[in-house]
Amino acid sequence: MGQEILIVVEHQGGEIADVTFELLGKGRELASKTGGTLTAVLFGSGMQAAAASLGAADKVVYVDHERLADFNPEACSAALVAVVGAREPWLTLVPNTSMGMDLAAALSARRDLPLVAYAIELALDGGNVIATSQLYGGKIYTESVLETGVVSVLGGSFPDAAGRVEGTPEVETFDAPDDVATGCLRFTGLIEPEGGDVDITQTEVLVAVGRGIQSEDNLAMMEDLAAKLGGAVCSSRPIVDNKWLPKTRQVGKSGLKVKPRIYLTFGISGAPEHIEGMKNAELIIAVNTDETAPIFEHADYGTTEDLFDIVPALTGMLE
Amino acid sequence: MNIVVPIKLVPDLVEELEINDEATDLERDFLTYRINEFDDHAIEEALQLKEAHGGSVAVVALEREETDKVLYTALAKGADKAVKITGLDEDASSHTAAKAMCKVLGDMEYDVVLTGVQAADDRDGQLGVLMASYLSIPHVSVVSDIAIAGDKLTLHKEYSGGVMASFEVTPKVLLGVQAARQTPRYAPVSRVRQIMKEAELDEVEVEAEPGAGSIVRRMYTPEKGEGAEMLDGSTEEIAGKIAALLNEKKG
Ligand SMILES: Cc1cc2nc3c(=O)[nH]c(=O)nc-3n(C[C@H](O)[C@H](O)[C@H](O)COP(=O)(O)OP(=O)(O)OC[C@H]3O[C@@H](n4cnc5c(N)ncnc54)[C@H](O)[C@@H]3O)c2cc1C
Ligand SMILES: Nc1ncnc2c1ncn2[C@@H]1O[C@H](COP(=O)(O)O)[C@@H](O)[C@H]1O
């Protein structure tokens, strides 16, 4: 089959996820360099029409089954393993999302293919792929060499514009293998988040707090600062997991994506899952006592002063 | 239900991570290792399920210097059994460790395997999903809100934007836990010490079987430079500079 690049299409509620177009754009670039083909793999039920927005691919392989209507890790893994088994692509690109995490490693294990996770860059070197992964909470990068295999790519790594091409490529239907129908994992519904008191996606100034604030009591001081700035407090995940703030205040991969004018962070390390949600803020200022914290890679300004010194001083200075 | 929790020890990210001379791995000799934070959540969730519905909780980890303490801590929190796997490279890849875990599970009675959702160093993917695939049982990553209803489990899987999917499953199943229903409990040092005297760890020797791998050709720290402009001066001066930046941007 030569140099086929396979891309797994992620969708939810009938809508294709941005990360799919990011992968299609990058896949197109790689395929044009190798002279190979780009194939999008779509799983769903009555989803054929979605192929119309996958024009960046040369071909769409479509697997239709009622158990693929909503993402089901068991059924989708079975379908992907079968497609890859039949086509033996050179490279399979999967988004490193909640859905993709279930697919990439399952494919790797069941087809005995090497897997590189957390990729943020893909390049060619001779006949190999070089995948750059972001590890250790964003503190360390590695370049892995792959002759063939599976790469899971972090959302936001590539621009999605290049992958948004109208036009329906040739659609090839692939019969769902028997094990898509069997199995004991059942999808029972989607749960939308409850509306919060504050919509942080619409707030111009965000004061973002992380584990560095140590205790729930210290939130009051952050609220004061946010109030002086006419903004709101949002947070990294541990603060929400501790139930100090509602889920509607969480920024990042499983939280909300925000794009405020000002994003001021206190005691946030800058793990990739957090960065995914805030990197497009206009002005980012980070306060973190660890000078090696990855947040400083993404901030415009930073200081390693203790937040417990900076916050009172800063609050006192603002009208 | 009988629950097994594989535990991973990971370098403490608070410490400085140095890279070896070949630039292919961390300089591991002086690193301190601690339990992966999501594994604390997996243990907590397992204990909560046991406390509400009975059954047992076993924790399993690969041997390295800090393993005993981490396993005893889990026993002190309420786990029933702690297994230490010997005979493997302590920095085994996810694929190799997954194969070893599956061998160990072969001799254990289990209905549910709870792993942490991910670790910061799993370049070759999540062990849990690999294990489930080798064991031919279903898996779900990024899980919270696990509940037992008769012979079934219900659970939530998190997507972005606070959206969650709910699933129902009849064990056996493997779940990658994102967050326990409550902050993981703490085991007082005195209790851990006491357990160290009273309890014993099980030891199982396993032979390594490498899985499909890839080669790291370079490990590096991301270049500074494009990064933040660091503000200097006294606390007051720095706060003043931040205030000025904020006022300017707010207009
Ligand atoms: C599937 C998945 C989805 C996830 N989704 C999200 C998400 O949506 N959002 C999210 O945020 N995370 C998410 N995470 C978690 C993410 O991986 C990190 O664990 C999390 O972002 C870390 O939060 P933190 O920066 O607050 O804590 P830490 O990483 O613990 O950082 C705390 C920081 O505070 C600093 N600090 C401590 N004391 C002080 C002080 N006195 N003054 C100044 N600085 C101080 C420390 O130097 C440290 O850098 C997700 C993880 C997974 C696996
Ligand atoms: N070497 C290991 N030993 C025991 N458990 C592991 C190991 N590697 C991963 N795990 C488990 O799998 C989870 C995800 O880790 P990882 O596969 O590294 O992303 C961890 O939170 C552990 O529960």
XYZ file of C-alpha atoms and ligand atoms in Angstrom:
646
model
C 0.000 0.000 0.000
C 3.062 2.225 0.243
C 3.081 5.365 2.337
C -0.465 5.698 3.534
C -1.143 8.055 6.420
C -4.305 7.306 8.326
C -6.061 9.903 10.436
C -8.751 9.053 12.939
C -11.625 11.546 12.746
C -12.881 12.653 16.151
C -16.450 13.859 16.417
C -19.083 14.421 19.020
C -22.752 15.236 18.585
C -22.255 15.126 14.807
C -19.577 17.797 14.895
C -16.018 17.117 13.844
C -13.440 18.217 16.412
C -10.906 20.937 15.547
C -8.030 18.575 16.270
C -9.114 16.428 13.312
C -8.458 19.325 10.963
C -5.126 20.000 12.640
C -4.133 16.385 11.940
C -5.470 16.516 8.392
C -3.436 19.640 7.686
C -0.249 18.107 9.036
C -0.992 14.761 7.403
C -1.442 16.491 4.052
C 1.920 18.188 4.414
C 3.672 14.906 5.267
C 1.925 13.038 2.466
C 2.941 15.611 -0.116
C 6.561 15.261 0.997
C 6.558 11.466 0.857
C 4.334 11.201 -2.197
C 1.971 9.078 -0.133
C -1.758 9.204 0.397
C -3.840 10.629 3.206
C -6.842 8.676 4.430
C -9.371 9.803 7.019
C -11.081 7.064 9.026
C -14.563 7.902 10.153
C -16.571 5.844 12.616
C -20.236 6.543 13.143
C -23.807 5.698 12.389
C -25.443 7.549 9.525
C -22.400 9.861 9.417
C -21.478 9.558 5.696
C -22.367 13.204 5.087
C -19.540 14.288 7.363
C -17.109 13.198 4.639
C -18.006 16.441 2.874
C -15.797 18.437 5.223
C -12.845 16.045 4.971
C -11.646 17.331 1.610
C -8.062 17.496 2.792
C -7.921 13.698 2.636
C -7.526 11.646 -0.539
C -9.991 9.119 0.706
C -12.402 8.519 3.568
C -12.767 5.050 5.011
C -16.132 4.904 6.686
C -17.278 2.293 9.193
C -20.974 2.419 10.008
C -22.475 0.701 13.025
C -24.997 1.694 15.682
C -22.405 1.008 18.372
C -20.169 3.603 16.717
C -22.804 6.355 16.805
C -21.328 7.811 19.977
C -17.755 7.195 20.980
C -17.401 3.814 22.626
C -13.793 2.865 23.450
C -14.455 -0.840 23.053
C -16.312 -0.664 19.735
C -14.134 2.073 18.223
C -10.913 0.279 19.136
C -12.217 -2.875 17.495
C -13.103 -0.967 14.336
C -9.769 0.840 14.180
C -7.795 -2.358 14.746
C -9.654 -3.968 11.851
C -9.133 -1.025 9.484
C -5.431 -0.819 10.281
C -5.129 -4.589 9.984
C -6.621 -4.484 6.508
C -4.784 -1.409 5.192
C -1.462 -1.655 6.991
C -0.831 2.096 6.800
C 2.613 3.508 7.271
C 1.513 5.920 9.943
C -1.663 6.299 11.992
C -2.319 9.677 13.612
C -4.720 9.817 16.538
C -5.574 12.908 18.588
C -4.196 12.776 22.126
C -7.628 13.542 23.524
C -9.839 11.666 25.931
C -11.130 9.624 22.981
C -7.765 9.256 21.309
C -6.123 7.984 24.489
C -8.382 4.952 24.344
C -7.664 4.303 20.687
C -3.937 4.872 20.267
C -2.686 2.432 22.883
C -5.311 -0.173 21.977
C -4.187 -0.078 18.361
C -0.551 -0.263 19.394
C -1.119 -3.261 21.655
C -3.364 -5.200 19.343
C -1.403 -4.645 16.129
C 1.973 -4.670 17.901
C 2.856 -1.248 16.498
C 5.162 1.223 18.203
C 3.369 4.186 19.764
C 4.588 7.681 20.506
C 2.259 9.795 22.640
C 1.984 13.524 23.441
C 3.393 14.578 20.067
C 3.505 18.287 19.312
C 5.572 18.098 16.132
C 6.041 15.614 13.313
C 8.881 15.728 10.806
C 10.509 13.443 8.266
C 14.066 12.197 8.310
C 14.948 9.833 5.500
C 12.136 7.325 5.501
C 11.395 7.802 9.197
C 9.048 9.984 11.142
C 10.476 12.063 13.939
C 7.838 12.749 16.570
C 8.537 15.349 19.229
C 6.720 14.605 22.492
C 6.087 16.916 25.373
C 6.719 15.033 28.630
C 7.045 15.672 32.361
C 4.342 18.291 32.468
C 5.930 20.183 29.591
C 9.401 20.364 31.164
C 11.082 17.898 28.809
C 10.810 17.217 25.072
C 11.885 14.044 23.288
C 12.392 13.221 19.630
C 11.417 9.645 18.815
C 12.300 7.858 15.592
C 9.562 5.744 14.026
C 9.838 3.603 10.905
C 6.140 2.971 11.115
C 3.520 3.080 13.859
C 1.028 5.163 15.760
C 1.419 8.733 16.992
C -1.022 10.514 19.270
C -0.888 14.262 18.804
C -1.785 16.902 21.387
C -4.588 19.240 20.408
C -3.502 22.717 19.364
C -0.151 21.561 17.953
C -0.876 22.496 14.348
C -3.052 25.132 12.690
C -6.407 23.686 11.685
C -6.910 25.978 8.654
C -4.810 23.806 6.335
C -6.997 20.827 7.131
C -10.302 22.567 6.459
C -10.877 21.765 2.829
C -14.385 21.467 1.412
C -15.162 18.689 -0.984
C -16.028 15.058 -0.556
C -13.186 12.681 -1.194
C -13.869 9.157 -2.396
C -15.699 7.336 0.402
C -14.937 3.672 0.859
C -17.194 1.836 3.293
C -15.559 -0.751 5.470
C -17.745 -3.421 7.031
C -17.692 -3.269 10.807
C -15.904 -6.349 12.103
C -17.942 -8.722 14.299
C -16.362 -7.560 17.547
C -17.747 -4.043 17.057
C -21.197 -5.452 17.787
C -20.290 -7.583 20.772
C -18.866 -6.400 24.043
C -20.059 -5.290 27.422
C -19.372 -1.552 27.434
C -22.456 0.537 26.745
C -22.619 4.282 26.094
C -25.602 5.648 28.024
C -25.584 9.365 27.321
C -23.825 12.711 27.222
C -23.880 15.028 30.208
C -23.584 18.735 29.451
C -22.084 20.947 32.126
C -24.451 22.993 34.233
C -24.323 26.704 33.618
C -22.033 28.403 36.097
C -22.345 31.658 37.997
C -19.692 33.225 35.796
C -18.903 32.494 32.147
C -15.103 32.586 32.082
C -15.056 32.289 28.299
C -16.651 35.755 28.148
C -14.510 37.411 30.813
C -11.796 39.875 29.694
C -9.581 39.571 32.767
C -8.935 36.190 34.382
C -7.029 35.585 37.603
C -6.037 31.919 37.322
C -5.086 30.024 40.456
C -3.317 26.698 40.758
C -2.180 24.260 43.386
C 0.339 26.839 44.595
C -2.409 28.603 46.556
C -2.310 25.707 49.006
C -5.675 26.040 50.672
C -9.237 26.991 49.975
C -9.008 29.879 52.425
C -6.557 31.626 50.145
C -9.157 31.939 47.408
C -10.636 35.016 49.095
C -7.482 36.995 48.424
C -7.605 35.969 44.768
C -11.273 36.984 44.534
C -10.326 40.399 45.901
C -7.687 40.813 43.241
C -10.060 39.686 40.487
C -12.710 42.109 41.731
C -10.260 45.023 41.606
C -9.467 44.092 38.017
C -13.113 43.737 37.079
C -12.462 40.101 36.219
C -13.077 36.612 37.543
C -11.156 33.803 39.174
C -10.546 30.631 37.195
C -8.245 27.731 37.947
C -6.259 24.682 36.995
C -7.684 21.255 37.489
C -6.516 20.341 41.028
C -8.459 23.281 42.474
C -11.650 21.965 40.896
C -10.877 18.358 41.839
C -10.568 19.579 45.431
C -14.009 21.153 44.978
C -12.709 24.593 45.924
C -14.195 25.971 42.694
C -16.920 24.642 40.381
C -16.039 22.823 37.157
C -17.205 25.859 35.177
C -14.068 27.687 36.376
C -11.617 25.078 35.095
C -9.404 26.074 32.184
C -7.747 23.439 29.997
C -8.108 20.180 28.166
C -11.117 18.889 30.062
C -12.204 22.334 31.147
C -12.917 25.430 29.082
C -10.875 27.150 26.416
C -10.523 30.854 27.167
C -9.145 33.796 25.203
C -9.230 36.797 27.548
C -7.332 40.055 27.140
C -5.469 39.364 30.379
C -4.607 35.987 31.958
C -2.777 36.320 35.242
C -1.597 33.010 36.746
C -0.634 32.277 40.342
C 0.884 28.936 41.349
C 0.136 27.175 38.064
C 2.951 25.035 36.641
C 1.782 25.170 33.023
C 1.118 21.487 32.294
C 0.212 20.877 28.635
C -3.374 20.112 29.645
C -3.684 23.572 31.168
C -1.844 25.404 28.382
C -4.258 23.918 25.831
C -7.019 26.020 27.339
C -5.351 29.444 27.660
C -2.463 29.826 25.259
C -4.423 32.201 23.047
C -4.902 34.796 25.770
C -3.649 38.212 24.625
C -1.459 38.996 27.628
C -0.227 36.278 29.973
C 1.567 37.115 33.210
C 2.768 34.219 35.384
C 3.728 34.143 39.056
C 5.474 30.906 40.035
C 8.357 30.330 42.454
C 9.859 27.602 40.243
C 11.935 29.279 37.543
C 11.792 26.087 35.458
C 7.988 25.959 35.464
C 6.765 25.482 31.864
C 4.224 28.288 32.326
C 7.089 30.715 31.677
C 7.460 29.292 28.144
C 3.986 30.539 27.371
C 3.725 33.729 29.392
C 4.623 37.196 28.121
C 5.868 38.293 31.541
C 6.806 36.343 34.610
C 8.173 36.481 38.108
C 9.475 33.883 40.555
C 8.306 35.919 43.542
C 6.080 34.124 46.042
C 2.421 34.603 45.195
C 1.687 35.263 48.857
C 3.937 38.336 48.638
C 2.872 39.518 45.198
C -0.897 39.245 45.554
C -1.325 41.570 48.559
C 1.185 44.049 47.123
C -0.506 44.065 43.750
C -4.031 44.255 45.152
C -2.976 47.222 47.261
C -1.711 49.088 44.218
C -4.809 48.757 42.084
C -7.626 51.246 42.451
C -15.879 -6.409 43.628
C -12.189 -7.153 43.674
C -10.155 -4.230 42.500
C -6.512 -4.118 41.465
C -4.664 -0.794 41.295
C -1.333 -0.712 39.415
C 0.813 2.059 40.849
C 3.578 3.940 39.092
C 6.450 5.789 40.689
C 7.400 8.901 38.771
C 10.111 11.530 39.189
C 8.978 14.360 41.409
C 8.401 17.268 39.038
C 9.153 19.779 41.738
C 12.802 18.813 41.412
C 15.135 19.822 38.682
C 15.175 17.263 35.873
C 18.621 16.758 34.363
C 19.291 15.043 31.075
C 22.029 12.415 30.628
C 25.174 12.953 28.547
C 23.784 11.003 25.608
C 20.667 13.216 25.718
C 18.420 10.170 25.506
C 16.970 9.953 28.996
C 16.870 11.711 32.328
C 19.883 11.507 34.605
C 18.004 9.235 36.949
C 20.548 8.506 39.681
C 19.663 11.408 41.916
C 15.982 11.743 41.209
C 13.410 11.197 43.906
C 10.392 9.204 42.932
C 6.886 9.538 44.236
C 3.543 7.989 43.464
C 1.911 9.330 40.293
C -0.747 11.781 41.531
C -3.559 10.106 39.561
C -2.731 6.792 41.245
C -3.602 8.334 44.583
C -6.991 9.061 43.057
C -7.269 5.476 41.747
C -6.490 4.103 45.215
C -8.990 6.447 46.836
C -11.719 5.483 44.394
C -10.963 1.776 44.906
C -11.179 2.157 48.685
C -14.437 4.102 48.417
C -15.966 1.338 46.292
C -14.774 -1.323 48.711
C -16.079 0.556 51.723
C -19.505 0.922 50.144
C -19.864 -2.481 48.512
C -17.296 -4.879 49.974
C -14.700 -6.737 47.977
C -10.976 -6.170 48.128
C -8.308 -3.773 46.954
C -4.854 -4.914 45.857
C -2.097 -2.533 44.809
C 0.723 -3.589 42.489
C 3.978 -1.808 41.636
C 7.334 -2.458 40.033
C 10.259 -2.636 42.417
C 12.447 0.394 42.854
C 13.966 2.090 45.866
C 10.812 3.913 46.956
C 8.330 1.122 46.165
C 8.073 -0.431 49.629
C 7.121 2.840 51.236
C 4.477 3.602 48.614
C 2.976 0.115 48.920
C 2.938 0.255 52.725
C 1.261 3.639 52.503
C -1.491 2.088 50.382
C -1.916 -0.673 52.971
C -2.091 1.948 55.698
C -4.899 3.656 53.789
C -6.882 0.429 53.703
C -5.698 -1.716 50.797
C -5.850 -5.438 51.533
C -2.858 -6.620 49.575
C 0.296 -5.092 48.134
C 2.347 -6.782 45.431
C 5.863 -5.837 44.450
C 7.020 -6.988 41.018
C 10.710 -7.808 40.814
C 12.976 -8.830 37.975
C 12.108 -5.954 35.645
C 14.012 -2.858 34.642
C 12.628 -0.216 36.978
C 12.224 2.196 34.070
C 10.512 -0.352 31.823
C 8.474 1.103 28.958
C 4.689 1.160 29.204
C 4.482 -1.798 26.797
C 6.905 -3.932 28.805
C 5.360 -2.993 32.148
C 1.887 -3.710 30.763
C 2.916 -7.215 29.751
C 4.443 -7.814 33.176
C 1.294 -6.542 34.911
C -0.870 -8.845 32.839
C 1.203 -11.827 33.928
C 0.806 -10.861 37.557
C -2.940 -10.307 37.134
C -3.204 -13.806 35.705
C -2.698 -15.157 39.220
C -5.029 -12.720 40.939
C -8.779 -12.583 41.231
C -10.078 -9.295 39.939
C -13.169 -7.688 38.494
C -11.941 -4.147 38.021
C -8.512 -2.671 37.347
C -8.157 1.004 38.213
C -5.053 2.773 36.931
C -4.254 6.450 37.088
C -5.329 8.178 33.885
C -1.789 8.921 32.771
C 1.701 9.633 34.016
C 3.987 12.469 32.988
C 6.609 10.149 31.490
C 4.645 7.652 29.396
C 6.125 8.470 26.007
C 4.769 5.201 24.667
C 1.226 5.473 25.914
C -0.993 4.609 28.811
C -0.267 1.300 30.469
C -3.912 0.740 31.356
C -5.171 0.752 27.787
C -2.301 -1.495 26.731
C -3.064 -3.920 29.568
C -6.767 -4.045 28.775
C -5.948 -4.748 25.151
C -3.586 -7.590 26.047
C -6.217 -8.951 28.463
C -9.058 -8.506 25.944
C -11.200 -6.564 28.398
C -12.771 -3.139 27.751
C -11.144 0.047 28.950
C -12.184 3.646 29.459
C -9.724 6.504 30.003
C -10.298 9.788 31.848
C -12.850 8.370 34.245
C -14.633 9.781 37.277
C -17.858 9.092 39.216
C -17.640 5.295 39.287
C -20.642 3.608 40.893
C -21.679 0.015 41.365
C -25.241 -0.983 40.476
C -25.841 -4.709 40.954
C -23.366 -6.587 38.787
C -22.700 -3.510 36.677
C -20.541 -0.439 36.972
C -21.531 3.000 35.791
C -18.978 5.722 35.188
C -18.273 9.024 33.511
C -15.628 9.779 30.930
C -14.555 13.396 30.597
C -14.313 15.232 27.304
C -13.444 18.886 26.823
C -15.562 21.823 27.906
C -16.843 20.004 30.963
C -18.853 17.569 28.827
C -18.963 13.973 30.035
C -20.170 10.710 28.576
C -21.739 8.086 30.786
C -21.129 4.388 30.329
C -22.347 1.149 31.815
C -20.248 -1.978 31.887
C -20.245 -5.509 33.231
C -16.799 -6.363 34.603
C -14.141 -7.261 33.922
C -13.089 -3.766 32.958
C -10.097 -1.462 33.202
C -10.606 2.225 33.994
C -8.096 5.088 33.921
C -9.072 7.267 36.858
C -8.871 11.028 36.442
C -10.279 12.103 39.785
C -11.627 10.281 42.806
C -14.963 11.359 44.265
C -13.109 13.040 47.099
C -9.587 14.275 47.772
C -7.368 11.216 48.288
C -7.025 10.326 51.943
C -3.826 10.771 53.817
C -2.093 8.033 55.794
C -0.392 9.341 58.941
C 3.295 8.430 59.159
C 2.702 6.610 62.463
C 0.125 4.377 60.804
C 2.493 3.617 57.908
C 5.241 2.714 60.389
C 2.912 0.415 62.241
C 1.827 -1.331 59.039
C 5.478 -1.799 58.056
C 5.901 -3.840 61.236
C 2.671 -5.803 60.937
C 2.112 -6.422 57.236
C 4.180 -7.984 54.516
C 4.410 -7.202 50.848
C 3.884 -9.995 48.339
C 6.742 -10.355 45.876
C 6.391 -11.734 42.388
C 9.264 -12.147 39.984
C 8.364 -11.584 36.356
C 10.396 -11.924 33.217
C 10.518 -8.918 30.934
C 9.015 -9.166 27.502
C 9.658 -6.043 25.481
C 6.736 -4.644 23.513
C 6.831 -2.668 20.281
C 9.086 0.301 20.905
C 10.663 3.320 19.297
C 14.006 4.981 19.846
C 14.553 8.317 21.537
C 17.149 10.138 19.481
C 17.182 13.289 21.540
C 15.852 14.502 24.863
C 16.071 18.180 25.681
C 14.536 20.967 27.698
C 12.490 23.369 25.582
C 14.563 26.380 24.636
C 14.023 29.482 26.655
C 14.147 32.672 24.668
C 10.671 33.011 23.263
C 9.554 32.585 26.850
C 8.429 35.182 29.334
C 10.279 38.399 30.044
C 11.144 37.999 33.716
C 10.363 41.030 35.839
C 13.039 42.036 38.316
C 13.341 44.198 41.386
C 11.921 44.022 44.890
C 8.486 42.543 45.541
C 7.013 46.049 45.533
C 8.735 46.924 42.271
C 7.594 43.727 40.591
C 4.023 44.202 41.803
C 4.250 47.751 40.451
C 5.391 46.520 37.045
C 2.545 44.004 36.905
C 0.064 46.721 37.893
C 1.416 48.952 35.117
C 1.128 46.162 32.544
C -2.434 45.446 33.650
C -3.489 49.082 33.574
C -1.965 49.576 30.149
C -3.665 46.484 28.725
C -7.018 47.267 30.302
C -6.820 50.728 28.743
C -6.904 13.905 30.637
C -6.434 15.055 31.478
C -7.098 16.246 31.407
C -6.667 17.329 32.170
N -7.332 18.498 32.042
C -6.875 19.581 32.690
C -7.520 20.849 32.565
O -8.540 20.976 31.890
N -6.997 21.891 33.221
C -5.868 21.789 33.995
O -5.442 22.813 34.558
N -5.280 20.614 34.174
C -5.746 19.506 33.544
N -5.134 18.306 33.753
C -4.131 18.191 34.832
C -2.741 18.652 34.445
O -2.046 17.547 33.921
C -1.966 19.139 35.681
O -1.962 18.125 36.656
C -2.533 20.411 36.303
O -2.745 21.389 35.299
C -1.602 20.950 37.346
O -2.192 22.029 38.009
P -1.313 23.150 38.750
O -0.432 23.815 37.766
O -2.252 23.982 39.517
O -0.508 22.303 39.822
P 1.028 21.931 39.887
O 1.477 21.331 38.620
O 1.200 21.162 41.124
O 1.771 23.327 40.015
C 1.757 24.136 41.145
C 2.746 25.246 40.890
O 2.662 26.211 41.923
C 3.944 26.749 42.148
N 3.941 27.341 43.486
C 3.858 26.679 44.662
N 3.848 27.541 45.680
C 3.927 28.799 45.153
C 3.949 30.107 45.707
N 3.876 30.312 47.014
N 4.037 31.160 44.858
C 4.096 30.968 43.509
N 4.076 29.727 42.940
C 3.989 28.663 43.740
C 4.861 25.563 41.995
O 6.184 25.970 41.653
C 4.192 24.784 40.869
O 4.761 25.089 39.605
C -5.560 17.199 33.030
C -4.916 15.994 33.113
C -5.338 14.920 32.353
C -4.604 13.647 32.469
N 5.445 0.738 35.520
C 4.226 0.772 36.057
N 3.946 0.061 37.159
C 2.697 0.087 37.694
N 1.691 0.809 37.216
C 1.913 1.538 36.129
C 3.188 1.557 35.490
N 3.114 2.376 34.447
C 1.849 2.857 34.438
N 1.123 2.357 35.449
C -0.301 2.624 35.746
O -0.862 3.222 34.601
C -1.247 4.558 34.868
C -0.973 5.441 33.706
O 0.414 5.597 33.574
P 1.125 5.698 32.168
O 0.870 4.405 31.479
O 2.544 5.887 32.465
O 0.465 6.824 31.508
C -0.484 4.932 36.115
O -1.172 5.935 36.791
C -0.474 3.608 36.860
O -1.729 3.369 37.471
